[in-house]
mmCIF file with all atom_site columns, C-alpha atoms in Angstrom:
data_model
loop_
_atom_site.group_PDB
_atom_site.id
_atom_site.type_symbol
_atom_site.label_atom_id
_atom_site.label_alt_id
_atom_site.label_comp_id
_atom_site.label_asym_id
_atom_site.label_entity_id
_atom_site.label_seq_id
_atom_site.pdbx_PDB_ins_code
_atom_site.Cartn_x
_atom_site.Cartn_y
_atom_site.Cartn_z
_atom_site.occupancy
_atom_site.B_iso_or_equiv
_atom_site.pdbx_formal_charge
_atom_site.auth_seq_id
_atom_site.auth_comp_id
_atom_site.auth_asym_id
_atom_site.auth_atom_id
_atom_site.pdbx_PDB_model_num
ATOM 1   C CA . MET A 1 1   ? -16.344 -4.389  -21.742 1.00 64.00 ? 1   MET A CA 1
ATOM 2   C CA . TRP A 1 2   ? -15.487 -0.744  -20.104 1.00 76.00 ? 2   TRP A CA 1
ATOM 3   C CA . TYR A 1 3   ? -18.407 1.888   -19.380 1.00 84.00 ? 3   TYR A CA 1
ATOM 4   C CA . THR A 1 4   ? -17.405 5.250   -18.651 1.00 85.00 ? 4   THR A CA 1
ATOM 5   C CA . ILE A 1 5   ? -19.355 8.413   -16.954 1.00 89.00 ? 5   ILE A CA 1
ATOM 6   C CA . ASN A 1 6   ? -18.278 11.670  -16.219 1.00 87.00 ? 6   ASN A CA 1
ATOM 7   C CA . PHE A 1 7   ? -18.725 13.361  -12.344 1.00 87.00 ? 7   PHE A CA 1
ATOM 8   C CA . GLY A 1 8   ? -17.770 16.421  -12.217 1.00 84.00 ? 8   GLY A CA 1
ATOM 9   C CA . SER A 1 9   ? -13.892 16.363  -12.992 1.00 80.00 ? 9   SER A CA 1
ATOM 10  C CA . LYS A 1 10  ? -13.771 12.836  -12.336 1.00 82.00 ? 10  LYS A CA 1
ATOM 11  C CA . GLU A 1 11  ? -13.881 10.213  -14.904 1.00 84.00 ? 11  GLU A CA 1
ATOM 12  C CA . ILE A 1 12  ? -15.338 6.950   -13.533 1.00 90.00 ? 12  ILE A CA 1
ATOM 13  C CA . THR A 1 13  ? -14.619 3.680   -15.732 1.00 87.00 ? 13  THR A CA 1
ATOM 14  C CA . TYR A 1 14  ? -16.164 0.395   -14.901 1.00 88.00 ? 14  TYR A CA 1
ATOM 15  C CA . THR A 1 15  ? -17.239 -2.965  -15.596 1.00 86.00 ? 15  THR A CA 1
ATOM 16  C CA . ILE A 1 16  ? -20.321 -5.073  -15.582 1.00 89.00 ? 16  ILE A CA 1
ATOM 17  C CA . LEU A 1 17  ? -20.900 -8.524  -14.436 1.00 88.00 ? 17  LEU A CA 1
ATOM 18  C CA . TYR A 1 18  ? -24.323 -9.920  -14.953 1.00 88.00 ? 18  TYR A CA 1
ATOM 19  C CA . THR A 1 19  ? -25.460 -12.434 -12.298 1.00 86.00 ? 19  THR A CA 1
ATOM 20  C CA . LYS A 1 20  ? -28.510 -14.237 -11.062 1.00 85.00 ? 20  LYS A CA 1
ATOM 21  C CA . ARG A 1 21  ? -29.357 -11.422 -8.104  1.00 87.00 ? 21  ARG A CA 1
ATOM 22  C CA . LYS A 1 22  ? -32.311 -8.947  -7.490  1.00 88.00 ? 22  LYS A CA 1
ATOM 23  C CA . THR A 1 23  ? -30.060 -5.613  -6.679  1.00 90.00 ? 23  THR A CA 1
ATOM 24  C CA . LEU A 1 24  ? -27.167 -4.053  -8.181  1.00 91.00 ? 24  LEU A CA 1
ATOM 25  C CA . GLY A 1 25  ? -23.879 -3.799  -6.465  1.00 91.00 ? 25  GLY A CA 1
ATOM 26  C CA . ILE A 1 26  ? -21.118 -1.830  -6.734  1.00 93.00 ? 26  ILE A CA 1
ATOM 27  C CA . THR A 1 27  ? -17.471 -3.148  -5.618  1.00 90.00 ? 27  THR A CA 1
ATOM 28  C CA . VAL A 1 28  ? -14.255 -0.835  -5.675  1.00 88.00 ? 28  VAL A CA 1
ATOM 29  C CA . ASN A 1 29  ? -11.449 -3.162  -5.466  1.00 80.00 ? 29  ASN A CA 1
ATOM 30  C CA . PRO A 1 30  ? -7.739  -2.126  -4.113  1.00 74.00 ? 30  PRO A CA 1
ATOM 31  C CA . ASP A 1 31  ? -6.497  -2.122  -7.610  1.00 69.00 ? 31  ASP A CA 1
ATOM 32  C CA . MET A 1 32  ? -8.883  0.442   -8.361  1.00 76.00 ? 32  MET A CA 1
ATOM 33  C CA . GLU A 1 33  ? -11.100 -1.488  -10.461 1.00 82.00 ? 33  GLU A CA 1
ATOM 34  C CA . ILE A 1 34  ? -14.659 -0.973  -10.382 1.00 89.00 ? 34  ILE A CA 1
ATOM 35  C CA . VAL A 1 35  ? -17.298 -3.774  -10.868 1.00 89.00 ? 35  VAL A CA 1
ATOM 36  C CA . VAL A 1 36  ? -20.671 -3.602  -11.252 1.00 92.00 ? 36  VAL A CA 1
ATOM 37  C CA . LYS A 1 37  ? -22.747 -6.556  -10.045 1.00 90.00 ? 37  LYS A CA 1
ATOM 38  C CA . ALA A 1 38  ? -26.275 -6.564  -11.896 1.00 91.00 ? 38  ALA A CA 1
ATOM 39  C CA . PRO A 1 39  ? -29.259 -8.424  -12.319 1.00 91.00 ? 39  PRO A CA 1
ATOM 40  C CA . GLU A 1 40  ? -29.462 -10.504 -15.832 1.00 88.00 ? 40  GLU A CA 1
ATOM 41  C CA . GLU A 1 41  ? -32.225 -8.278  -16.757 1.00 90.00 ? 41  GLU A CA 1
ATOM 42  C CA . ALA A 1 42  ? -31.075 -4.675  -15.922 1.00 90.00 ? 42  ALA A CA 1
ATOM 43  C CA . THR A 1 43  ? -30.712 -2.023  -18.768 1.00 91.00 ? 43  THR A CA 1
ATOM 44  C CA . LEU A 1 44  ? -27.515 -0.148  -19.180 1.00 90.00 ? 44  LEU A CA 1
ATOM 45  C CA . GLU A 1 45  ? -29.491 3.236   -18.288 1.00 92.00 ? 45  GLU A CA 1
ATOM 46  C CA . LEU A 1 46  ? -30.465 1.752   -14.902 1.00 93.00 ? 46  LEU A CA 1
ATOM 47  C CA . ILE A 1 47  ? -26.757 0.883   -14.058 1.00 93.00 ? 47  ILE A CA 1
ATOM 48  C CA . GLU A 1 48  ? -25.368 3.912   -15.255 1.00 93.00 ? 48  GLU A CA 1
ATOM 49  C CA . ALA A 1 49  ? -28.031 5.784   -13.143 1.00 94.00 ? 49  ALA A CA 1
ATOM 50  C CA . LYS A 1 50  ? -26.928 3.844   -10.154 1.00 93.00 ? 50  LYS A CA 1
ATOM 51  C CA . VAL A 1 51  ? -23.085 4.649   -10.760 1.00 94.00 ? 51  VAL A CA 1
ATOM 52  C CA . ARG A 1 52  ? -23.528 8.092   -11.060 1.00 93.00 ? 52  ARG A CA 1
ATOM 53  C CA . LYS A 1 53  ? -25.812 8.025   -7.620  1.00 93.00 ? 53  LYS A CA 1
ATOM 54  C CA . ARG A 1 54  ? -23.017 6.070   -6.036  1.00 92.00 ? 54  ARG A CA 1
ATOM 55  C CA . ALA A 1 55  ? -20.329 8.216   -7.701  1.00 93.00 ? 55  ALA A CA 1
ATOM 56  C CA . PRO A 1 56  ? -19.122 10.573  -4.475  1.00 93.00 ? 56  PRO A CA 1
ATOM 57  C CA . TRP A 1 57  ? -18.656 7.004   -2.463  1.00 93.00 ? 57  TRP A CA 1
ATOM 58  C CA . ILE A 1 58  ? -16.492 5.615   -5.539  1.00 92.00 ? 58  ILE A CA 1
ATOM 59  C CA . ILE A 1 59  ? -14.427 8.678   -5.579  1.00 90.00 ? 59  ILE A CA 1
ATOM 60  C CA . LYS A 1 60  ? -13.958 8.142   -1.860  1.00 89.00 ? 60  LYS A CA 1
ATOM 61  C CA . GLN A 1 61  ? -12.985 4.607   -2.126  1.00 87.00 ? 61  GLN A CA 1
ATOM 62  C CA . LEU A 1 62  ? -10.610 5.296   -5.356  1.00 84.00 ? 62  LEU A CA 1
ATOM 63  C CA . ASN A 1 63  ? -9.173  8.085   -3.070  1.00 83.00 ? 63  ASN A CA 1
ATOM 64  C CA . PHE A 1 64  ? -8.656  5.504   0.001   1.00 82.00 ? 64  PHE A CA 1
ATOM 65  C CA . PHE A 1 65  ? -6.986  2.847   -2.465  1.00 76.00 ? 65  PHE A CA 1
ATOM 66  C CA . LEU A 1 66  ? -4.761  5.776   -3.805  1.00 72.00 ? 66  LEU A CA 1
ATOM 67  C CA . THR A 1 67  ? -2.960  5.574   -0.339  1.00 68.00 ? 67  THR A CA 1
ATOM 68  C CA . PHE A 1 68  ? -1.456  2.458   -1.077  1.00 65.00 ? 68  PHE A CA 1
ATOM 69  C CA . HIS A 1 69  ? -0.051  3.495   -4.426  1.00 63.00 ? 69  HIS A CA 1
ATOM 70  C CA . PRO A 1 70  ? 3.585   4.219   -4.236  1.00 62.00 ? 70  PRO A CA 1
ATOM 71  C CA . LYS A 1 71  ? 4.386   7.120   -5.957  1.00 60.00 ? 71  LYS A CA 1
ATOM 72  C CA . PRO A 1 72  ? 6.759   7.037   -9.381  1.00 57.00 ? 72  PRO A CA 1
ATOM 73  C CA . ASN A 1 73  ? 10.632  6.877   -8.477  1.00 62.00 ? 73  ASN A CA 1
ATOM 74  C CA . ASP A 1 74  ? 12.803  9.000   -10.655 1.00 66.00 ? 74  ASP A CA 1
ATOM 75  C CA . LYS A 1 75  ? 15.937  9.183   -8.550  1.00 76.00 ? 75  LYS A CA 1
ATOM 76  C CA . LYS A 1 76  ? 18.960  9.078   -10.481 1.00 81.00 ? 76  LYS A CA 1
ATOM 77  C CA . TYR A 1 77  ? 21.003  7.343   -7.766  1.00 84.00 ? 77  TYR A CA 1
ATOM 78  C CA . ALA A 1 78  ? 24.178  9.570   -7.732  1.00 87.00 ? 78  ALA A CA 1
ATOM 79  C CA . THR A 1 79  ? 26.015  11.334  -4.841  1.00 88.00 ? 79  THR A CA 1
ATOM 80  C CA . GLY A 1 80  ? 24.480  13.990  -3.050  1.00 86.00 ? 80  GLY A CA 1
ATOM 81  C CA . GLU A 1 81  ? 21.318  12.492  -3.824  1.00 89.00 ? 81  GLU A CA 1
ATOM 82  C CA . SER A 1 82  ? 18.344  12.304  -1.350  1.00 87.00 ? 82  SER A CA 1
ATOM 83  C CA . HIS A 1 83  ? 16.913  9.096   -0.310  1.00 90.00 ? 83  HIS A CA 1
ATOM 84  C CA . PHE A 1 84  ? 14.692  8.187   2.528   1.00 91.00 ? 84  PHE A CA 1
ATOM 85  C CA . TYR A 1 85  ? 15.066  5.186   5.332   1.00 94.00 ? 85  TYR A CA 1
ATOM 86  C CA . LEU A 1 86  ? 12.537  5.126   7.944   1.00 94.00 ? 86  LEU A CA 1
ATOM 87  C CA . GLY A 1 87  ? 11.146  8.347   7.447   1.00 91.00 ? 87  GLY A CA 1
ATOM 88  C CA . LYS A 1 88  ? 14.371  10.292  7.471   1.00 90.00 ? 88  LYS A CA 1
ATOM 89  C CA . GLN A 1 89  ? 16.167  11.790  4.780   1.00 88.00 ? 89  GLN A CA 1
ATOM 90  C CA . TYR A 1 90  ? 19.514  10.548  3.955   1.00 91.00 ? 90  TYR A CA 1
ATOM 91  C CA . ARG A 1 91  ? 22.682  11.495  1.389   1.00 90.00 ? 91  ARG A CA 1
ATOM 92  C CA . ILE A 1 92  ? 23.949  8.879   -0.690  1.00 91.00 ? 92  ILE A CA 1
ATOM 93  C CA . GLU A 1 93  ? 27.736  8.651   -1.290  1.00 92.00 ? 93  GLU A CA 1
ATOM 94  C CA . ILE A 1 94  ? 28.706  6.291   -3.849  1.00 93.00 ? 94  ILE A CA 1
ATOM 95  C CA . ILE A 1 95  ? 32.409  5.363   -3.401  1.00 91.00 ? 95  ILE A CA 1
ATOM 96  C CA . GLU A 1 96  ? 34.407  2.964   -6.123  1.00 90.00 ? 96  GLU A CA 1
ATOM 97  C CA . ASP A 1 97  ? 35.588  0.453   -4.065  1.00 90.00 ? 97  ASP A CA 1
ATOM 98  C CA . LYS A 1 98  ? 36.967  -3.517  -4.391  1.00 88.00 ? 98  LYS A CA 1
ATOM 99  C CA . LYS A 1 99  ? 33.554  -4.506  -2.456  1.00 90.00 ? 99  LYS A CA 1
ATOM 100 C CA . ASN A 1 100 ? 29.984  -3.978  -3.240  1.00 92.00 ? 100 ASN A CA 1
ATOM 101 C CA . GLU A 1 101 ? 28.277  -2.930  0.120   1.00 93.00 ? 101 GLU A CA 1
ATOM 102 C CA . VAL A 1 102 ? 25.911  -0.590  1.518   1.00 94.00 ? 102 VAL A CA 1
ATOM 103 C CA . HIS A 1 103 ? 26.030  0.842   5.162   1.00 89.00 ? 103 HIS A CA 1
ATOM 104 C CA . TYR A 1 104 ? 24.608  4.334   6.440   1.00 85.00 ? 104 TYR A CA 1
ATOM 105 C CA . LYS A 1 105 ? 26.298  6.714   8.948   1.00 82.00 ? 105 LYS A CA 1
ATOM 106 C CA . GLY A 1 106 ? 25.026  9.603   10.322  1.00 84.00 ? 106 GLY A CA 1
ATOM 107 C CA . ARG A 1 107 ? 22.922  11.389  7.698   1.00 86.00 ? 107 ARG A CA 1
ATOM 108 C CA . TYR A 1 108 ? 24.542  9.508   4.780   1.00 90.00 ? 108 TYR A CA 1
ATOM 109 C CA . ILE A 1 109 ? 23.992  5.979   3.351   1.00 94.00 ? 109 ILE A CA 1
ATOM 110 C CA . GLN A 1 110 ? 27.336  4.775   1.883   1.00 93.00 ? 110 GLN A CA 1
ATOM 111 C CA . ILE A 1 111 ? 27.462  2.557   -1.251  1.00 95.00 ? 111 ILE A CA 1
ATOM 112 C CA . ASN A 1 112 ? 30.496  1.088   -2.031  1.00 93.00 ? 112 ASN A CA 1
ATOM 113 C CA . THR A 1 113 ? 30.598  -0.439  -5.693  1.00 93.00 ? 113 THR A CA 1
ATOM 114 C CA . LYS A 1 114 ? 33.052  -1.632  -8.119  1.00 90.00 ? 114 LYS A CA 1
ATOM 115 C CA . ASN A 1 115 ? 30.863  -0.213  -10.699 1.00 90.00 ? 115 ASN A CA 1
ATOM 116 C CA . LYS A 1 116 ? 28.699  3.228   -10.171 1.00 88.00 ? 116 LYS A CA 1
ATOM 117 C CA . ASN A 1 117 ? 26.154  1.875   -12.588 1.00 89.00 ? 117 ASN A CA 1
ATOM 118 C CA . LYS A 1 118 ? 25.418  -1.021  -10.002 1.00 91.00 ? 118 LYS A CA 1
ATOM 119 C CA . ALA A 1 119 ? 24.326  1.689   -7.008  1.00 92.00 ? 119 ALA A CA 1
ATOM 120 C CA . LYS A 1 120 ? 20.630  1.548   -7.713  1.00 92.00 ? 120 LYS A CA 1
ATOM 121 C CA . GLU A 1 121 ? 20.679  -2.227  -7.673  1.00 93.00 ? 121 GLU A CA 1
ATOM 122 C CA . LEU A 1 122 ? 22.799  -2.258  -4.416  1.00 95.00 ? 122 LEU A CA 1
ATOM 123 C CA . LEU A 1 123 ? 20.720  0.369   -2.926  1.00 95.00 ? 123 LEU A CA 1
ATOM 124 C CA . ASN A 1 124 ? 17.540  -1.479  -3.430  1.00 93.00 ? 124 ASN A CA 1
ATOM 125 C CA . ASP A 1 125 ? 19.122  -5.005  -2.503  1.00 95.00 ? 125 ASP A CA 1
ATOM 126 C CA . TRP A 1 126 ? 19.883  -3.275  0.979   1.00 96.00 ? 126 TRP A CA 1
ATOM 127 C CA . TYR A 1 127 ? 16.226  -1.822  1.169   1.00 95.00 ? 127 TYR A CA 1
ATOM 128 C CA . ARG A 1 128 ? 14.792  -5.184  0.629   1.00 95.00 ? 128 ARG A CA 1
ATOM 129 C CA . ILE A 1 129 ? 17.352  -6.380  3.507   1.00 95.00 ? 129 ILE A CA 1
ATOM 130 C CA . LYS A 1 130 ? 15.993  -4.050  5.714   1.00 96.00 ? 130 LYS A CA 1
ATOM 131 C CA . ALA A 1 131 ? 12.652  -4.048  5.123   1.00 96.00 ? 131 ALA A CA 1
ATOM 132 C CA . LYS A 1 132 ? 12.520  -8.071  5.875   1.00 95.00 ? 132 LYS A CA 1
ATOM 133 C CA . GLU A 1 133 ? 14.381  -7.145  9.057   1.00 95.00 ? 133 GLU A CA 1
ATOM 134 C CA . LYS A 1 134 ? 12.564  -4.207  9.960   1.00 97.00 ? 134 LYS A CA 1
ATOM 135 C CA . PHE A 1 135 ? 8.929   -5.224  9.263   1.00 97.00 ? 135 PHE A CA 1
ATOM 136 C CA . GLN A 1 136 ? 9.240   -8.530  11.105  1.00 96.00 ? 136 GLN A CA 1
ATOM 137 C CA . LEU A 1 137 ? 10.144  -6.494  14.351  1.00 97.00 ? 137 LEU A CA 1
ATOM 138 C CA . ILE A 1 138 ? 7.563   -3.982  13.809  1.00 97.00 ? 138 ILE A CA 1
ATOM 139 C CA . ALA A 1 139 ? 4.874   -6.480  12.971  1.00 97.00 ? 139 ALA A CA 1
ATOM 140 C CA . GLU A 1 140 ? 5.349   -8.784  16.052  1.00 97.00 ? 140 GLU A CA 1
ATOM 141 C CA . PRO A 1 141 ? 3.838   -6.992  19.064  1.00 97.00 ? 141 PRO A CA 1
ATOM 142 C CA . ILE A 1 142 ? 0.962   -5.680  16.703  1.00 97.00 ? 142 ILE A CA 1
ATOM 143 C CA . ILE A 1 143 ? 0.224   -9.400  15.500  1.00 97.00 ? 143 ILE A CA 1
ATOM 144 C CA . GLU A 1 144 ? 0.328   -10.642 19.000  1.00 97.00 ? 144 GLU A CA 1
ATOM 145 C CA . LYS A 1 145 ? -2.099  -7.700  20.060  1.00 96.00 ? 145 LYS A CA 1
ATOM 146 C CA . PHE A 1 146 ? -4.635  -9.157  17.447  1.00 97.00 ? 146 PHE A CA 1
ATOM 147 C CA . LYS A 1 147 ? -4.485  -12.617 18.803  1.00 96.00 ? 147 LYS A CA 1
ATOM 148 C CA . LYS A 1 148 ? -7.563  -11.635 21.139  1.00 96.00 ? 148 LYS A CA 1
ATOM 149 C CA . TYR A 1 149 ? -9.801  -11.594 17.808  1.00 96.00 ? 149 TYR A CA 1
ATOM 150 C CA . ASN A 1 150 ? -8.517  -15.236 16.986  1.00 95.00 ? 150 ASN A CA 1
ATOM 151 C CA . VAL A 1 151 ? -6.623  -14.385 14.200  1.00 95.00 ? 151 VAL A CA 1
ATOM 152 C CA . GLU A 1 152 ? -2.974  -14.398 13.233  1.00 95.00 ? 152 GLU A CA 1
ATOM 153 C CA . PRO A 1 153 ? -1.114  -14.334 9.786   1.00 95.00 ? 153 PRO A CA 1
ATOM 154 C CA . THR A 1 154 ? 0.786   -17.217 8.419   1.00 94.00 ? 154 THR A CA 1
ATOM 155 C CA . GLY A 1 155 ? 3.515   -14.872 7.719   1.00 93.00 ? 155 GLY A CA 1
ATOM 156 C CA . ILE A 1 156 ? 5.016   -11.231 6.728   1.00 94.00 ? 156 ILE A CA 1
ATOM 157 C CA . TYR A 1 157 ? 6.332   -11.431 3.136   1.00 94.00 ? 157 TYR A CA 1
ATOM 158 C CA . ILE A 1 158 ? 7.987   -8.846  1.048   1.00 94.00 ? 158 ILE A CA 1
ATOM 159 C CA . GLN A 1 159 ? 6.954   -8.301  -2.417  1.00 92.00 ? 159 GLN A CA 1
ATOM 160 C CA . GLU A 1 160 ? 7.747   -5.671  -4.723  1.00 89.00 ? 160 GLU A CA 1
ATOM 161 C CA . MET A 1 161 ? 3.898   -3.780  -5.848  1.00 84.00 ? 161 MET A CA 1
ATOM 162 C CA . LYS A 1 162 ? 3.692   -1.356  -8.543  1.00 78.00 ? 162 LYS A CA 1
ATOM 163 C CA . THR A 1 163 ? 0.291   -0.187  -7.234  1.00 77.00 ? 163 THR A CA 1
ATOM 164 C CA . ARG A 1 164 ? -0.162  -0.832  -3.628  1.00 84.00 ? 164 ARG A CA 1
ATOM 165 C CA . TRP A 1 165 ? 1.825   -0.571  -0.167  1.00 90.00 ? 165 TRP A CA 1
ATOM 166 C CA . GLY A 1 166 ? 0.308   -3.853  1.357   1.00 90.00 ? 166 GLY A CA 1
ATOM 167 C CA . SER A 1 167 ? -2.084  -6.487  1.003   1.00 88.00 ? 167 SER A CA 1
ATOM 168 C CA . CYS A 1 168 ? -3.569  -9.852  2.672   1.00 87.00 ? 168 CYS A CA 1
ATOM 169 C CA . THR A 1 169 ? -4.208  -13.309 0.675   1.00 86.00 ? 169 THR A CA 1
ATOM 170 C CA . PRO A 1 170 ? -7.529  -15.092 1.524   1.00 81.00 ? 170 PRO A CA 1
ATOM 171 C CA . GLU A 1 171 ? -4.703  -17.731 3.194   1.00 87.00 ? 171 GLU A CA 1
ATOM 172 C CA . GLY A 1 172 ? -3.672  -15.071 5.806   1.00 90.00 ? 172 GLY A CA 1
ATOM 173 C CA . LYS A 1 173 ? -0.522  -13.920 4.106   1.00 92.00 ? 173 LYS A CA 1
ATOM 174 C CA . ILE A 1 174 ? 0.470   -10.345 4.892   1.00 94.00 ? 174 ILE A CA 1
ATOM 175 C CA . ILE A 1 175 ? 2.532   -8.894  1.837   1.00 93.00 ? 175 ILE A CA 1
ATOM 176 C CA . LEU A 1 176 ? 3.894   -5.704  2.119   1.00 95.00 ? 176 LEU A CA 1
ATOM 177 C CA . ASN A 1 177 ? 6.013   -3.364  -0.345  1.00 93.00 ? 177 ASN A CA 1
ATOM 178 C CA . PRO A 1 178 ? 9.635   -3.066  0.353   1.00 94.00 ? 178 PRO A CA 1
ATOM 179 C CA . GLU A 1 179 ? 9.201   0.666   -0.659  1.00 92.00 ? 179 GLU A CA 1
ATOM 180 C CA . LEU A 1 180 ? 7.421   1.091   2.841   1.00 95.00 ? 180 LEU A CA 1
ATOM 181 C CA . ILE A 1 181 ? 10.938  0.583   4.423   1.00 96.00 ? 181 ILE A CA 1
ATOM 182 C CA . LYS A 1 182 ? 11.319  4.413   3.215   1.00 94.00 ? 182 LYS A CA 1
ATOM 183 C CA . THR A 1 183 ? 8.332   5.646   5.222   1.00 94.00 ? 183 THR A CA 1
ATOM 184 C CA . PRO A 1 184 ? 8.055   6.500   8.951   1.00 94.00 ? 184 PRO A CA 1
ATOM 185 C CA . LYS A 1 185 ? 7.519   3.502   11.156  1.00 96.00 ? 185 LYS A CA 1
ATOM 186 C CA . GLY A 1 186 ? 4.166   5.183   11.921  1.00 96.00 ? 186 GLY A CA 1
ATOM 187 C CA . CYS A 1 187 ? 3.030   4.378   8.455   1.00 94.00 ? 187 CYS A CA 1
ATOM 188 C CA . ILE A 1 188 ? 4.655   0.910   8.607   1.00 96.00 ? 188 ILE A CA 1
ATOM 189 C CA . GLU A 1 189 ? 2.292   -0.131  11.685  1.00 97.00 ? 189 GLU A CA 1
ATOM 190 C CA . TYR A 1 190 ? -0.552  1.325   9.776   1.00 95.00 ? 190 TYR A CA 1
ATOM 191 C CA . VAL A 1 191 ? -0.332  -0.568  6.771   1.00 95.00 ? 191 VAL A CA 1
ATOM 192 C CA . ILE A 1 192 ? 0.445   -3.605  9.165   1.00 97.00 ? 192 ILE A CA 1
ATOM 193 C CA . ILE A 1 193 ? -2.490  -3.094  11.118  1.00 96.00 ? 193 ILE A CA 1
ATOM 194 C CA . HIS A 1 194 ? -4.848  -2.269  8.155   1.00 94.00 ? 194 HIS A CA 1
ATOM 195 C CA . GLU A 1 195 ? -3.877  -5.566  6.574   1.00 94.00 ? 195 GLU A CA 1
ATOM 196 C CA . LEU A 1 196 ? -4.265  -7.498  10.154  1.00 96.00 ? 196 LEU A CA 1
ATOM 197 C CA . CYS A 1 197 ? -7.879  -6.022  10.232  1.00 94.00 ? 197 CYS A CA 1
ATOM 198 C CA . HIS A 1 198 ? -8.842  -7.669  6.725   1.00 92.00 ? 198 HIS A CA 1
ATOM 199 C CA . LEU A 1 199 ? -8.375  -10.968 8.765   1.00 93.00 ? 199 LEU A CA 1
ATOM 200 C CA . VAL A 1 200 ? -10.892 -10.110 10.817  1.00 94.00 ? 200 VAL A CA 1
ATOM 201 C CA . HIS A 1 201 ? -13.430 -7.994  8.225   1.00 90.00 ? 201 HIS A CA 1
ATOM 202 C CA . HIS A 1 202 ? -12.576 -8.824  4.977   1.00 84.00 ? 202 HIS A CA 1
ATOM 203 C CA . ASN A 1 203 ? -14.108 -5.863  3.281   1.00 81.00 ? 203 ASN A CA 1
ATOM 204 C CA . HIS A 1 204 ? -14.406 -2.258  4.131   1.00 81.00 ? 204 HIS A CA 1
ATOM 205 C CA . THR A 1 205 ? -17.227 -2.290  6.118   1.00 83.00 ? 205 THR A CA 1
ATOM 206 C CA . GLN A 1 206 ? -18.087 0.034   9.269   1.00 88.00 ? 206 GLN A CA 1
ATOM 207 C CA . LYS A 1 207 ? -16.941 -2.671  11.493  1.00 91.00 ? 207 LYS A CA 1
ATOM 208 C CA . PHE A 1 208 ? -13.821 -2.901  9.661   1.00 90.00 ? 208 PHE A CA 1
ATOM 209 C CA . PHE A 1 209 ? -13.037 1.049   10.107  1.00 91.00 ? 209 PHE A CA 1
ATOM 210 C CA . ASP A 1 210 ? -14.072 0.598   13.920  1.00 94.00 ? 210 ASP A CA 1
ATOM 211 C CA . LEU A 1 211 ? -11.836 -2.096  14.211  1.00 96.00 ? 211 LEU A CA 1
ATOM 212 C CA . GLN A 1 212 ? -8.651  -0.016  12.566  1.00 94.00 ? 212 GLN A CA 1
ATOM 213 C CA . ALA A 1 213 ? -9.547  2.813   14.492  1.00 95.00 ? 213 ALA A CA 1
ATOM 214 C CA . LYS A 1 214 ? -9.795  0.950   18.011  1.00 96.00 ? 214 LYS A CA 1
ATOM 215 C CA . GLU A 1 215 ? -6.309  -0.787  17.356  1.00 97.00 ? 215 GLU A CA 1
ATOM 216 C CA . ASN A 1 216 ? -4.674  2.460   15.756  1.00 96.00 ? 216 ASN A CA 1
ATOM 217 C CA . PRO A 1 217 ? -6.455  5.915   16.905  1.00 95.00 ? 217 PRO A CA 1
ATOM 218 C CA . LEU A 1 218 ? -4.018  7.833   14.979  1.00 93.00 ? 218 LEU A CA 1
ATOM 219 C CA . TRP A 1 219 ? -4.594  5.887   11.470  1.00 92.00 ? 219 TRP A CA 1
ATOM 220 C CA . GLU A 1 220 ? -5.879  8.993   9.623   1.00 88.00 ? 220 GLU A CA 1
ATOM 221 C CA . ARG A 1 221 ? -2.708  10.863  10.652  1.00 89.00 ? 221 ARG A CA 1
ATOM 222 C CA . TRP A 1 222 ? -0.498  8.246   9.143   1.00 92.00 ? 222 TRP A CA 1
ATOM 223 C CA . LYS A 1 223 ? -2.616  7.500   6.573   1.00 88.00 ? 223 LYS A CA 1
ATOM 224 C CA . LYS A 1 224 ? -2.221  11.107  5.294   1.00 84.00 ? 224 LYS A CA 1
ATOM 225 C CA . LYS A 1 225 ? 1.441   11.034  6.118   1.00 86.00 ? 225 LYS A CA 1
ATOM 226 C CA . LEU A 1 226 ? 1.717   8.047   3.873   1.00 86.00 ? 226 LEU A CA 1
ATOM 227 C CA . GLU A 1 227 ? -0.205  9.643   0.814   1.00 79.00 ? 227 GLU A CA 1
ATOM 228 C CA . GLY A 1 228 ? 1.751   12.453  0.599   1.00 74.00 ? 228 GLY A CA 1
ATOM 229 C CA . PHE A 1 229 ? 5.168   10.664  1.189   1.00 70.00 ? 229 PHE A CA 1
ATOM 230 C CA . GLY A 1 230 ? 7.231   10.578  -2.114  1.00 51.00 ? 230 GLY A CA 1
#
């Protein structure tokens, strides 16, 4: 069951999980879900008061996780339209051809295709290929640095995600959204370092942020860059 409170212009919606515990705890998950873990005897009034008291922190966490939410893509995939690759803007040029292939030259990404309606599919396939290649190259030296913390991911994987730029599984897999290939290298490094920090500290504790700042002193700059990237 969902519960909602208003805090200023913001609306906070949360679920309650009753457990055998003595204190109330609030968790904001990367998928933007807010869970209140409460003692079995806790009243709704007490829980609401706690949520209201913690509202500024909850909103701060929600805004933080929005960093990892790619913006909707409303591209039409027509000649002359702008698209990004590694943070640089390119014009796409669609050329009717007997073969299907994509490559970039100068400030253009050229899409050769038998069917112009396939332009989007061909470009997205090209992005995935480039993502797999570039993410691994970017990640390798960073992973090497993190070995001093006795952690190492089991692999770098590419997976489309509607609401996140990256994630880290309990098994140590780092999963990156192929849409990241459109952002600057510094943004890609930021997401990779963020996920590697989760191998050391699983939650967003102060120790987590201290480690992130140590390994990526400019992380706030790249976070803001990623937030504004469309």
